[in-house]
Short mmCIF file of C-alpha atoms in Angstrom, two decimals:
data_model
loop_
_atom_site.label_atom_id
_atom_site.label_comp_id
_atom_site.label_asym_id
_atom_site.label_seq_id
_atom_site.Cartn_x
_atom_site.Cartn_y
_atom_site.Cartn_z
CA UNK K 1075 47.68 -23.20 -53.58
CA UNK K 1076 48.94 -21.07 -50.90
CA UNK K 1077 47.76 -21.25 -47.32
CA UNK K 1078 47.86 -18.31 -44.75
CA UNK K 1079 45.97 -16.70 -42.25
CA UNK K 1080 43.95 -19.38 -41.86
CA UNK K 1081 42.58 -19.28 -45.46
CA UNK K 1082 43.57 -21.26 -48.44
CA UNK K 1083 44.36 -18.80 -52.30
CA UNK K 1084 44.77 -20.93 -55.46
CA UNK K 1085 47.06 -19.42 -58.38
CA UNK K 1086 45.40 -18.40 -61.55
CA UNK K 1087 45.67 -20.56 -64.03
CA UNK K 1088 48.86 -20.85 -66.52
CA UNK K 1089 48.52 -22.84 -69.53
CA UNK K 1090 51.75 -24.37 -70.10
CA UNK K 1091 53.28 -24.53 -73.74
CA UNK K 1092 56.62 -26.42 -73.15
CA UNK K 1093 59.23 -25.51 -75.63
CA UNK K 1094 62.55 -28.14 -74.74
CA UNK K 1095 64.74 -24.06 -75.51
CA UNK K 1096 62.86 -23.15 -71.77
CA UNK K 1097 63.06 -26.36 -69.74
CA UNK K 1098 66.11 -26.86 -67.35
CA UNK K 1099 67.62 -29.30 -65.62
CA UNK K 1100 67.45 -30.12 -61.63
CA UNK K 1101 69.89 -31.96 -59.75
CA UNK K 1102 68.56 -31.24 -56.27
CA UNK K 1103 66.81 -34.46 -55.94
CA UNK K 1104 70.36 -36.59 -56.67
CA UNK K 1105 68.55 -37.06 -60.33
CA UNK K 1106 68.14 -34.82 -63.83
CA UNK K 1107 64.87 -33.60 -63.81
CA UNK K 1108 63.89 -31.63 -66.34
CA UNK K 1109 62.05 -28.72 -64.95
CA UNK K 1110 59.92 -25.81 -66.59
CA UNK K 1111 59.88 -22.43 -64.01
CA UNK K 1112 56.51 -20.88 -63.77
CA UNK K 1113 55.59 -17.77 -61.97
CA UNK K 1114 52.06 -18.02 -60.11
CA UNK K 1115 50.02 -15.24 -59.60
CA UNK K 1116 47.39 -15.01 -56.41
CA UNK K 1117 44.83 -12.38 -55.46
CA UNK K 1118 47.33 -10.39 -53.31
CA UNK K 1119 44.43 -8.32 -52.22
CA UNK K 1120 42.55 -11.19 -51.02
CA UNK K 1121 45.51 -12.31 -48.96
CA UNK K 1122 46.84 -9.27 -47.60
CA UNK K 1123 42.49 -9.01 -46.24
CA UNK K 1124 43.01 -12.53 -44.52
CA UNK K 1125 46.33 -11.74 -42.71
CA UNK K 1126 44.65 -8.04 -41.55
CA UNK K 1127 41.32 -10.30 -40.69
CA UNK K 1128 43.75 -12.38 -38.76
CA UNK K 1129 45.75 -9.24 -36.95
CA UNK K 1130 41.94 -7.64 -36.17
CA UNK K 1131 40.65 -10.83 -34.52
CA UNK K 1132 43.53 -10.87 -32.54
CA UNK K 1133 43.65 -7.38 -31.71
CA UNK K 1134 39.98 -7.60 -30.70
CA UNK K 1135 40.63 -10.56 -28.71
CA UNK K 1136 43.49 -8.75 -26.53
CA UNK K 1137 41.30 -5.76 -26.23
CA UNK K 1138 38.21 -8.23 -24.72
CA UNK K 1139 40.85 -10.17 -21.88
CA UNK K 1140 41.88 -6.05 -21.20
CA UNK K 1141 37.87 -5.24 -20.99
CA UNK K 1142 37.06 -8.09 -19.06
CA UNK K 1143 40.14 -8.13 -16.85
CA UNK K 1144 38.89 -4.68 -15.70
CA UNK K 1145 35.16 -5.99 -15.64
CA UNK K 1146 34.10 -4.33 -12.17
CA UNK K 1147 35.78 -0.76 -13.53
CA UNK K 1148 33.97 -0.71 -16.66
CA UNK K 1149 30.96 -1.70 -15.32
CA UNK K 1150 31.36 0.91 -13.25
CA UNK K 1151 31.57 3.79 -15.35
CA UNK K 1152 29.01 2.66 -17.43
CA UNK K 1153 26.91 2.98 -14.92
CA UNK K 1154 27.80 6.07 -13.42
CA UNK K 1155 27.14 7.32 -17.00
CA UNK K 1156 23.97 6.19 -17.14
CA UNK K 1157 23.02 7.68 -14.00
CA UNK K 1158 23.80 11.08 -15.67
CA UNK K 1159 21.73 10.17 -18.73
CA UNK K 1160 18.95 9.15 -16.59
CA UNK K 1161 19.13 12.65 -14.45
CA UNK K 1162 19.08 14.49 -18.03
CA UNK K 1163 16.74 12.28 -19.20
CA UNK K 1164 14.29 13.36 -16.27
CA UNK K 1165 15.34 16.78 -16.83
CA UNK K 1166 14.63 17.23 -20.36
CA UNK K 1167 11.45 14.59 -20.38
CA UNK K 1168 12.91 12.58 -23.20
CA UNK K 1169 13.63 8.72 -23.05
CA UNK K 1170 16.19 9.15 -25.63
CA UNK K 1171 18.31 10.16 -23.36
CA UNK K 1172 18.86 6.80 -22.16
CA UNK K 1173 18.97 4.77 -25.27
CA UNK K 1174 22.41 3.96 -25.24
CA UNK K 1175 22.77 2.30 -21.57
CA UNK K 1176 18.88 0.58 -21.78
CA UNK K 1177 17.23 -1.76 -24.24
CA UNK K 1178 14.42 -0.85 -25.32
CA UNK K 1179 12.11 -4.01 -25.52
CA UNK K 1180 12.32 -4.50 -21.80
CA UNK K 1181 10.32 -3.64 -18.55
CA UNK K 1182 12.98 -1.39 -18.03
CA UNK K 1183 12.61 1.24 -20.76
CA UNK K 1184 8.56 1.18 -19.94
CA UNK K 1185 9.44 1.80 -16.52
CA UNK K 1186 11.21 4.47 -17.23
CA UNK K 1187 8.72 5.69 -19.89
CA UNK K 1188 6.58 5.21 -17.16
CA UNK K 1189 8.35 7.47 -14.82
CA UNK K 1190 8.18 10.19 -17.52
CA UNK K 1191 4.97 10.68 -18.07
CA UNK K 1192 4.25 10.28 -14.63
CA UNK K 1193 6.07 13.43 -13.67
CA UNK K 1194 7.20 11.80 -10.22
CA UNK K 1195 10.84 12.27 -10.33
CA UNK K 1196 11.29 15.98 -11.67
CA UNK K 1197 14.49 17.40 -10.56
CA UNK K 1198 15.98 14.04 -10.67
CA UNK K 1199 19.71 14.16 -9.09
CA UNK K 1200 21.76 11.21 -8.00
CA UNK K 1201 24.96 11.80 -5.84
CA UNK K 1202 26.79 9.49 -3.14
CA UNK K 1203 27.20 6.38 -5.74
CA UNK K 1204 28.28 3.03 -4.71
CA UNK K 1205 28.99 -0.26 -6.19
CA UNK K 1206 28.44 -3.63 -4.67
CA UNK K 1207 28.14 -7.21 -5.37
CA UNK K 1208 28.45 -7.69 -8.98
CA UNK K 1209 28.33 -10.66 -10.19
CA UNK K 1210 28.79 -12.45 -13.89
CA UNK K 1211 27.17 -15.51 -15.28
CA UNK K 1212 27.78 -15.87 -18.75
CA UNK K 1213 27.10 -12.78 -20.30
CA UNK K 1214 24.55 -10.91 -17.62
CA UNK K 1215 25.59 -8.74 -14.89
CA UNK K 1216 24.09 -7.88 -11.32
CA UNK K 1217 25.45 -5.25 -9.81
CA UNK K 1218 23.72 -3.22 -6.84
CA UNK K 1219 23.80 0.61 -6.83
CA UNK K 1220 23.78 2.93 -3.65
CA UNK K 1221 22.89 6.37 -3.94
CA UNK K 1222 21.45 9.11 -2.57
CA UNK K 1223 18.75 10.62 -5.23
CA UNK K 1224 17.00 13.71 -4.68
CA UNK K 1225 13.60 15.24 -6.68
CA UNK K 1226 11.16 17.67 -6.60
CA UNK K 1227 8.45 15.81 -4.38
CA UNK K 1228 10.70 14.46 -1.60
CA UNK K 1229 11.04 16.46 1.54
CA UNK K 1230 15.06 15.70 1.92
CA UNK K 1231 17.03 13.40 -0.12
CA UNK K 1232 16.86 9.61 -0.04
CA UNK K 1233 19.55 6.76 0.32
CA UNK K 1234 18.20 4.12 -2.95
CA UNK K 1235 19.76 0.92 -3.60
CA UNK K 1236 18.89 -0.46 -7.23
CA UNK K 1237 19.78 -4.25 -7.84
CA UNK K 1238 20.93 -3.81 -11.87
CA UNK K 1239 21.09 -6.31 -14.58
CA UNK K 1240 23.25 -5.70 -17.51
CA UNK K 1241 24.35 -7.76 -20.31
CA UNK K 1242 27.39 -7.83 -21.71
CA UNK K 1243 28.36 -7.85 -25.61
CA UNK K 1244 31.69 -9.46 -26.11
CA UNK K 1245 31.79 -8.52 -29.76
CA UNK K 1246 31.21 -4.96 -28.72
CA UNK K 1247 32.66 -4.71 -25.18
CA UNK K 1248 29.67 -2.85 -24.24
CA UNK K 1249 26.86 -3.53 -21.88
CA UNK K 1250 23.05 -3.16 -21.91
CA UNK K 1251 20.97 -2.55 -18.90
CA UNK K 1252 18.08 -5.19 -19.07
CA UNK K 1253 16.53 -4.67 -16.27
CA UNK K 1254 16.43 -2.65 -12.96
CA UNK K 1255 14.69 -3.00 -9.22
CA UNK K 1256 14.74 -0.92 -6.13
CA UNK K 1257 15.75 -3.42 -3.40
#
């Protein structure tokens, strides 16, 4: 057997025919020994997938203390992205806009399904954005957004602040908006 990467191979078999012509002797133990060589054969493949499953898990892991060492930035732009999805989203009228930033088995996505057929927030453009207060437990994310939105039925633009709650996929070093309230 042959142990690496964390994994253990075992040789194919080798029946062994002795013939006395083939055996040798070994002195490295102080003592004659006879010995018979035999060449072992492993599933190289197999191996050579364990050590790369080895280098990807570690890669991954260096790329998730690089994500999460820069939490507040990528949090960030993924919500400034979203922002823009949402404004096309209430431009074109189509929730699909969306579907990458929001999950859509929460109160969230029917709120903003909502919204849609509602018609209330035609024109939908978000400037001035600010981040504040984000916070982590475990894998969910508050974050508050400032910013001024303006739409088709207000008079002059208005200053919003949205308390956001994200969750955060390790695996994926992505995030999920989960939920969403004006405060």
């Amino acid at each position: 057997t042959v142990t690496h990467a964390g994994e253990t191979f075992e040789s194919k078999n080798e029946p062994l025919n002795l013939n006395y012509d083939e055996v040798g002797m070994d002195y490295s133990t102080g003592e004659a020994a006879p010995v018979h060589f035999v060449e072992l054969e492993f599933d190289t493949d197999a191996i050579y997938d364990a050590g790369e499953a080895e280098r990807n898990a570690a890669q991954l892991e260096e790329e998730r203390e690089t994500f999460e060492d820069d939490m507040e930035d990528n949090v960030e732009s993924f919500l400034t992205n979203y922002l823009y999805a949402l404004e096309m989203m209430y431009m074109l009228e189509d929730i699909d806009q969306v579907e990458d930033y929001v999950n859509d088995e929460t109160e969230a996505y029917a709120a903003l399904e909502s919204n849609i057929e509602s018609g209330t927030f035609e024109g939908m453009f978000i400037s001035d954005v600010k981040y504040s207060n984000l916070s982590r437990d475990g894998n969910t994310i508050t974050v508050d957004v400032e910013s001024e939105r303006d739409y088709d039925l207000l008079d002059s633009p208005a200053e919003v602040v949205t308390k956001y709650t994200l969750e955060y996929d390790p695996d994926e070093l992505d995030f999920e908006i989960t939920g969403f309230q004006d405060i």
